[in-house]
Amino acid sequence: MRLLAEEAATHLPTSPQAVTTPTNAVFNGHLSILDTNPDNVCAVSIVRAGDSLLECVREIAPSVRVGKMWIQRNESSADKEAVHSCTKLPKGVKEMHILLLDPMLATGGSACAALNTLTGEYGVAEENIVFANVISCPEGLKFVAQHYPRIKIVTCCIDECLNDEKFIMPGLGDYGDRFFNTV
């Protein structure tokens, strides 16, 4: 999870920075916005499973602002559509760069519900959003890319497919239940 958080952070803006090494050589590199202006970055967790990744983001960037979205699948429906219950984001989020955090990208419904809220209700530019997840599948990636082609998606693993129940296969079940030991 920590490596995923670090990789997602590399997709945030940088600024040039010259560093003098111990040998008095000058190295021209870049500093992340997480180092230069962490108030301009918001890590948005899709509760509850996204909180597992939020912990890792806060380890590498303790000053990052935090937002929360409560979105869950309607398990009683055949399409398993996303149900968005509430959102709490910091003031000025429209101008921030967003790390959207949800370990699973299955149908893309929850991701698109979050992206609809961020871009539609809060005015965040698509190109300012990096979506980080642990496991995805081709169907979910395609769905999100069709609806939000300018966001960046960082994933650790692309599993084979969705099954008829809309679960990632082979997958690992409910990520939040596994992480928080509520299986």
PDB file of C-alpha atoms in Angstrom:
ATOM      1  CA  MET A   1       0.000   0.000   0.000  1.00  0.00           C
ATOM      2  CA  ARG A   2       2.842   2.376   0.826  1.00  0.00           C
ATOM      3  CA  LEU A   3       4.422   1.824  -2.598  1.00  0.00           C
ATOM      4  CA  LEU A   4       1.074   2.544  -4.263  1.00  0.00           C
ATOM      5  CA  ALA A   5       0.749   5.795  -2.302  1.00  0.00           C
ATOM      6  CA  GLU A   6       4.276   6.788  -3.291  1.00  0.00           C
ATOM      7  CA  GLU A   7       3.684   5.930  -6.960  1.00  0.00           C
ATOM      8  CA  ALA A   8       0.407   7.870  -7.049  1.00  0.00           C
ATOM      9  CA  ALA A   9       2.206  10.864  -5.534  1.00  0.00           C
ATOM     10  CA  THR A  10       4.719  10.864  -8.406  1.00  0.00           C
ATOM     11  CA  HIS A  11       1.854  11.824 -10.727  1.00  0.00           C
ATOM     12  CA  LEU A  12       1.267  15.102  -8.866  1.00  0.00           C
ATOM     13  CA  PRO A  13       2.879  18.329 -10.126  1.00  0.00           C
ATOM     14  CA  THR A  14       6.515  19.107  -9.399  1.00  0.00           C
ATOM     15  CA  SER A  15       8.685  22.216  -9.456  1.00  0.00           C
ATOM     16  CA  PRO A  16      12.381  22.523 -10.370  1.00  0.00           C
ATOM     17  CA  GLN A  17      14.819  22.403  -7.475  1.00  0.00           C
ATOM     18  CA  ALA A  18      18.613  22.603  -7.521  1.00  0.00           C
ATOM     19  CA  VAL A  19      20.357  20.612  -4.785  1.00  0.00           C
ATOM     20  CA  THR A  20      24.014  20.840  -3.874  1.00  0.00           C
ATOM     21  CA  THR A  21      25.311  17.359  -3.089  1.00  0.00           C
ATOM     22  CA  PRO A  22      27.925  16.566  -0.408  1.00  0.00           C
ATOM     23  CA  THR A  23      30.550  16.637  -3.172  1.00  0.00           C
ATOM     24  CA  ASN A  24      29.522  20.242  -4.029  1.00  0.00           C
ATOM     25  CA  ALA A  25      28.037  19.139  -7.339  1.00  0.00           C
ATOM     26  CA  VAL A  26      24.709  20.690  -8.253  1.00  0.00           C
ATOM     27  CA  PHE A  27      21.887  18.359  -9.172  1.00  0.00           C
ATOM     28  CA  ASN A  28      18.873  19.826 -10.948  1.00  0.00           C
ATOM     29  CA  GLY A  29      15.840  17.837  -9.859  1.00  0.00           C
ATOM     30  CA  HIS A  30      12.215  18.349  -8.973  1.00  0.00           C
ATOM     31  CA  LEU A  31      10.257  18.619  -5.732  1.00  0.00           C
ATOM     32  CA  SER A  32       6.722  17.312  -5.435  1.00  0.00           C
ATOM     33  CA  ILE A  33       3.855  19.635  -4.619  1.00  0.00           C
ATOM     34  CA  LEU A  34       3.570  17.461  -1.492  1.00  0.00           C
ATOM     35  CA  ASP A  35       6.871  19.037  -0.382  1.00  0.00           C
ATOM     36  CA  THR A  36       6.373  22.579  -1.645  1.00  0.00           C
ATOM     37  CA  ASN A  37       2.634  23.154  -1.134  1.00  0.00           C
ATOM     38  CA  PRO A  38       0.866  20.265   0.640  1.00  0.00           C
ATOM     39  CA  ASP A  39      -2.148  22.516   1.323  1.00  0.00           C
ATOM     40  CA  ASN A  40      -2.877  22.306  -2.404  1.00  0.00           C
ATOM     41  CA  VAL A  41      -3.323  18.514  -2.316  1.00  0.00           C
ATOM     42  CA  CYS A  42      -6.341  16.653  -0.976  1.00  0.00           C
ATOM     43  CA  ALA A  43      -6.363  12.901  -0.387  1.00  0.00           C
ATOM     44  CA  VAL A  44      -9.989  11.815  -0.831  1.00  0.00           C
ATOM     45  CA  SER A  45     -10.857   8.458   0.669  1.00  0.00           C
ATOM     46  CA  ILE A  46     -13.863   6.485  -0.501  1.00  0.00           C
ATOM     47  CA  VAL A  47     -14.885   5.203   2.928  1.00  0.00           C
ATOM     48  CA  ARG A  48     -14.240   2.595   4.318  1.00  0.00           C
ATOM     49  CA  ALA A  49     -11.737   0.626   2.254  1.00  0.00           C
ATOM     50  CA  GLY A  50     -10.107   3.822   0.953  1.00  0.00           C
ATOM     51  CA  ASP A  51      -9.071   4.661   4.510  1.00  0.00           C
ATOM     52  CA  SER A  52      -6.499   1.857   4.336  1.00  0.00           C
ATOM     53  CA  LEU A  53      -4.706   3.695   1.542  1.00  0.00           C
ATOM     54  CA  LEU A  54      -5.253   7.078   3.199  1.00  0.00           C
ATOM     55  CA  GLU A  55      -3.106   5.913   6.127  1.00  0.00           C
ATOM     56  CA  CYS A  56      -0.196   5.350   3.719  1.00  0.00           C
ATOM     57  CA  VAL A  57      -0.655   8.722   2.021  1.00  0.00           C
ATOM     58  CA  ARG A  58      -0.594  10.422   5.427  1.00  0.00           C
ATOM     59  CA  GLU A  59       2.657   8.576   6.260  1.00  0.00           C
ATOM     60  CA  ILE A  60       4.420  10.061   3.234  1.00  0.00           C
ATOM     61  CA  ALA A  61       2.638  13.437   3.362  1.00  0.00           C
ATOM     62  CA  PRO A  62       1.384  14.185   6.891  1.00  0.00           C
ATOM     63  CA  SER A  63       0.296  17.731   5.946  1.00  0.00           C
ATOM     64  CA  VAL A  64      -1.959  16.700   3.067  1.00  0.00           C
ATOM     65  CA  ARG A  65      -5.581  17.740   3.403  1.00  0.00           C
ATOM     66  CA  VAL A  66      -8.160  14.984   3.717  1.00  0.00           C
ATOM     67  CA  GLY A  67     -11.623  14.512   2.252  1.00  0.00           C
ATOM     68  CA  LYS A  68     -14.084  11.658   2.672  1.00  0.00           C
ATOM     69  CA  MET A  69     -16.832  10.211   0.495  1.00  0.00           C
ATOM     70  CA  TRP A  70     -19.295   7.537   1.548  1.00  0.00           C
ATOM     71  CA  ILE A  71     -20.106   5.497  -1.556  1.00  0.00           C
ATOM     72  CA  GLN A  72     -21.100   1.849  -1.562  1.00  0.00           C
ATOM     73  CA  ARG A  73     -22.464  -0.711  -3.977  1.00  0.00           C
ATOM     74  CA  ASN A  74     -26.138  -1.572  -3.880  1.00  0.00           C
ATOM     75  CA  GLU A  75     -25.619  -5.296  -3.301  1.00  0.00           C
ATOM     76  CA  SER A  76     -29.347  -6.045  -3.674  1.00  0.00           C
ATOM     77  CA  SER A  77     -29.411  -4.917  -7.326  1.00  0.00           C
ATOM     78  CA  ALA A  78     -28.186  -6.896 -10.322  1.00  0.00           C
ATOM     79  CA  ASP A  79     -26.116  -3.964 -11.629  1.00  0.00           C
ATOM     80  CA  LYS A  80     -24.534  -3.244  -8.225  1.00  0.00           C
ATOM     81  CA  GLU A  81     -24.835   0.505  -8.901  1.00  0.00           C
ATOM     82  CA  ALA A  82     -23.073   2.947  -6.620  1.00  0.00           C
ATOM     83  CA  VAL A  83     -25.002   4.739  -3.893  1.00  0.00           C
ATOM     84  CA  HIS A  84     -23.427   8.022  -2.778  1.00  0.00           C
ATOM     85  CA  SER A  85     -24.487   9.006   0.732  1.00  0.00           C
ATOM     86  CA  CYS A  86     -22.306  11.941   1.791  1.00  0.00           C
ATOM     87  CA  THR A  87     -19.154  13.920   1.100  1.00  0.00           C
ATOM     88  CA  LYS A  88     -16.915  16.083   3.278  1.00  0.00           C
ATOM     89  CA  LEU A  89     -14.159  17.991   1.481  1.00  0.00           C
ATOM     90  CA  PRO A  90     -11.985  20.919   2.579  1.00  0.00           C
ATOM     91  CA  LYS A  91     -12.703  24.472   1.452  1.00  0.00           C
ATOM     92  CA  GLY A  92     -11.023  25.407  -1.807  1.00  0.00           C
ATOM     93  CA  VAL A  93     -10.914  21.817  -3.116  1.00  0.00           C
ATOM     94  CA  LYS A  94     -11.751  23.113  -6.608  1.00  0.00           C
ATOM     95  CA  GLU A  95      -8.196  24.451  -6.935  1.00  0.00           C
ATOM     96  CA  MET A  96      -6.465  21.421  -5.402  1.00  0.00           C
ATOM     97  CA  HIS A  97      -4.831  18.332  -6.826  1.00  0.00           C
ATOM     98  CA  ILE A  98      -6.694  15.215  -5.731  1.00  0.00           C
ATOM     99  CA  LEU A  99      -5.489  11.744  -4.784  1.00  0.00           C
ATOM    100  CA  LEU A 100      -8.695   9.685  -4.999  1.00  0.00           C
ATOM    101  CA  LEU A 101      -8.263   6.524  -2.925  1.00  0.00           C
ATOM    102  CA  ASP A 102     -10.210   3.278  -3.258  1.00  0.00           C
ATOM    103  CA  PRO A 103      -8.417  -0.091  -3.247  1.00  0.00           C
ATOM    104  CA  MET A 104     -10.828  -1.803  -5.660  1.00  0.00           C
ATOM    105  CA  LEU A 105     -11.917  -0.750  -9.155  1.00  0.00           C
ATOM    106  CA  ALA A 106     -14.545  -3.299 -10.244  1.00  0.00           C
ATOM    107  CA  THR A 107     -17.454  -1.913 -12.284  1.00  0.00           C
ATOM    108  CA  GLY A 108     -16.222   1.669 -12.020  1.00  0.00           C
ATOM    109  CA  GLY A 109     -19.517   2.764 -10.481  1.00  0.00           C
ATOM    110  CA  SER A 110     -18.103   4.000  -7.171  1.00  0.00           C
ATOM    111  CA  ALA A 111     -15.167   5.674  -8.886  1.00  0.00           C
ATOM    112  CA  CYS A 112     -17.450   7.491 -11.329  1.00  0.00           C
ATOM    113  CA  ALA A 113     -19.810   8.524  -8.513  1.00  0.00           C
ATOM    114  CA  ALA A 114     -16.809  10.052  -6.717  1.00  0.00           C
ATOM    115  CA  LEU A 115     -15.543  11.667  -9.920  1.00  0.00           C
ATOM    116  CA  ASN A 116     -19.019  13.045 -10.695  1.00  0.00           C
ATOM    117  CA  THR A 117     -19.064  14.675  -7.277  1.00  0.00           C
ATOM    118  CA  LEU A 118     -15.518  16.036  -7.512  1.00  0.00           C
ATOM    119  CA  THR A 119     -15.854  17.446 -11.029  1.00  0.00           C
ATOM    120  CA  GLY A 120     -19.577  18.253 -11.139  1.00  0.00           C
ATOM    121  CA  GLU A 121     -20.417  19.505  -7.662  1.00  0.00           C
ATOM    122  CA  TYR A 122     -17.011  20.800  -6.585  1.00  0.00           C
ATOM    123  CA  GLY A 123     -15.534  21.883  -9.943  1.00  0.00           C
ATOM    124  CA  VAL A 124     -12.250  19.955  -9.689  1.00  0.00           C
ATOM    125  CA  ALA A 125     -10.520  19.673 -13.078  1.00  0.00           C
ATOM    126  CA  GLU A 126     -10.230  16.065 -14.301  1.00  0.00           C
ATOM    127  CA  GLU A 127      -6.549  16.495 -15.065  1.00  0.00           C
ATOM    128  CA  ASN A 128      -5.960  17.353 -11.372  1.00  0.00           C
ATOM    129  CA  ILE A 129      -7.158  13.921 -10.210  1.00  0.00           C
ATOM    130  CA  VAL A 130      -5.033  10.816  -9.647  1.00  0.00           C
ATOM    131  CA  PHE A 131      -7.082   7.702  -8.809  1.00  0.00           C
ATOM    132  CA  ALA A 132      -5.100   5.106  -6.840  1.00  0.00           C
ATOM    133  CA  ASN A 133      -6.297   1.527  -6.369  1.00  0.00           C
ATOM    134  CA  VAL A 134      -4.778  -1.829  -5.554  1.00  0.00           C
ATOM    135  CA  ILE A 135      -6.775  -4.182  -7.785  1.00  0.00           C
ATOM    136  CA  SER A 136      -8.722  -3.357 -10.910  1.00  0.00           C
ATOM    137  CA  CYS A 137     -10.179  -5.187 -13.883  1.00  0.00           C
ATOM    138  CA  PRO A 138     -10.442  -4.325 -17.586  1.00  0.00           C
ATOM    139  CA  GLU A 139     -14.191  -3.591 -17.409  1.00  0.00           C
ATOM    140  CA  GLY A 140     -13.804  -1.026 -14.622  1.00  0.00           C
ATOM    141  CA  LEU A 141     -10.757   0.618 -16.186  1.00  0.00           C
ATOM    142  CA  LYS A 142     -12.583   0.941 -19.520  1.00  0.00           C
ATOM    143  CA  PHE A 143     -15.728   2.363 -17.884  1.00  0.00           C
ATOM    144  CA  VAL A 144     -13.831   5.020 -15.927  1.00  0.00           C
ATOM    145  CA  ALA A 145     -11.627   5.930 -18.908  1.00  0.00           C
ATOM    146  CA  GLN A 146     -14.687   6.372 -21.144  1.00  0.00           C
ATOM    147  CA  HIS A 147     -16.307   8.769 -18.682  1.00  0.00           C
ATOM    148  CA  TYR A 148     -13.189  10.532 -17.359  1.00  0.00           C
ATOM    149  CA  PRO A 149     -10.419  10.269 -19.960  1.00  0.00           C
ATOM    150  CA  ARG A 150      -8.211  12.980 -18.416  1.00  0.00           C
ATOM    151  CA  ILE A 151      -7.745  11.512 -14.933  1.00  0.00           C
ATOM    152  CA  LYS A 152      -4.707   9.401 -14.158  1.00  0.00           C
ATOM    153  CA  ILE A 153      -5.283   5.894 -12.813  1.00  0.00           C
ATOM    154  CA  VAL A 154      -2.542   4.168 -10.817  1.00  0.00           C
ATOM    155  CA  THR A 155      -3.217   0.501 -10.065  1.00  0.00           C
ATOM    156  CA  CYS A 156      -1.073  -2.313  -8.711  1.00  0.00           C
ATOM    157  CA  CYS A 157      -2.805  -5.201 -10.438  1.00  0.00           C
ATOM    158  CA  ILE A 158      -5.252  -5.752 -13.274  1.00  0.00           C
ATOM    159  CA  ASP A 159      -7.133  -8.973 -12.599  1.00  0.00           C
ATOM    160  CA  GLU A 160      -8.880 -10.968 -15.335  1.00  0.00           C
ATOM    161  CA  CYS A 161     -12.508  -9.830 -15.334  1.00  0.00           C
ATOM    162  CA  LEU A 162     -15.754  -9.306 -13.463  1.00  0.00           C
ATOM    163  CA  ASN A 163     -17.982 -12.286 -12.739  1.00  0.00           C
ATOM    164  CA  ASP A 164     -21.790 -12.296 -13.061  1.00  0.00           C
ATOM    165  CA  GLU A 165     -22.057 -10.901  -9.523  1.00  0.00           C
ATOM    166  CA  LYS A 166     -19.824  -7.939 -10.535  1.00  0.00           C
ATOM    167  CA  PHE A 167     -16.887  -9.067  -8.383  1.00  0.00           C
ATOM    168  CA  ILE A 168     -13.309  -8.912  -9.627  1.00  0.00           C
ATOM    169  CA  MET A 169     -11.965 -12.362 -10.522  1.00  0.00           C
ATOM    170  CA  PRO A 170      -9.940 -13.931  -9.141  1.00  0.00           C
ATOM    171  CA  GLY A 171      -9.975 -10.903  -6.795  1.00  0.00           C
ATOM    172  CA  LEU A 172      -9.857 -11.051  -3.013  1.00  0.00           C
ATOM    173  CA  GLY A 173     -13.378 -10.340  -1.811  1.00  0.00           C
ATOM    174  CA  ASP A 174     -14.313  -7.253   0.195  1.00  0.00           C
ATOM    175  CA  TYR A 175     -11.104  -5.275   0.690  1.00  0.00           C
ATOM    176  CA  GLY A 176     -12.422  -3.239   3.624  1.00  0.00           C
ATOM    177  CA  ASP A 177     -13.534  -6.377   5.456  1.00  0.00           C
ATOM    178  CA  ARG A 178     -10.122  -7.953   4.947  1.00  0.00           C
ATOM    179  CA  PHE A 179      -8.144  -4.860   5.931  1.00  0.00           C
ATOM    180  CA  PHE A 180     -10.243  -4.045   9.007  1.00  0.00           C
ATOM    181  CA  ASN A 181     -10.639  -7.736   9.950  1.00  0.00           C
ATOM    182  CA  THR A 182     -14.430  -7.748   9.863  1.00  0.00           C
ATOM    183  CA  VAL A 183     -14.818 -10.774   7.566  1.00  0.00           C
TER     184      VAL A 183
END
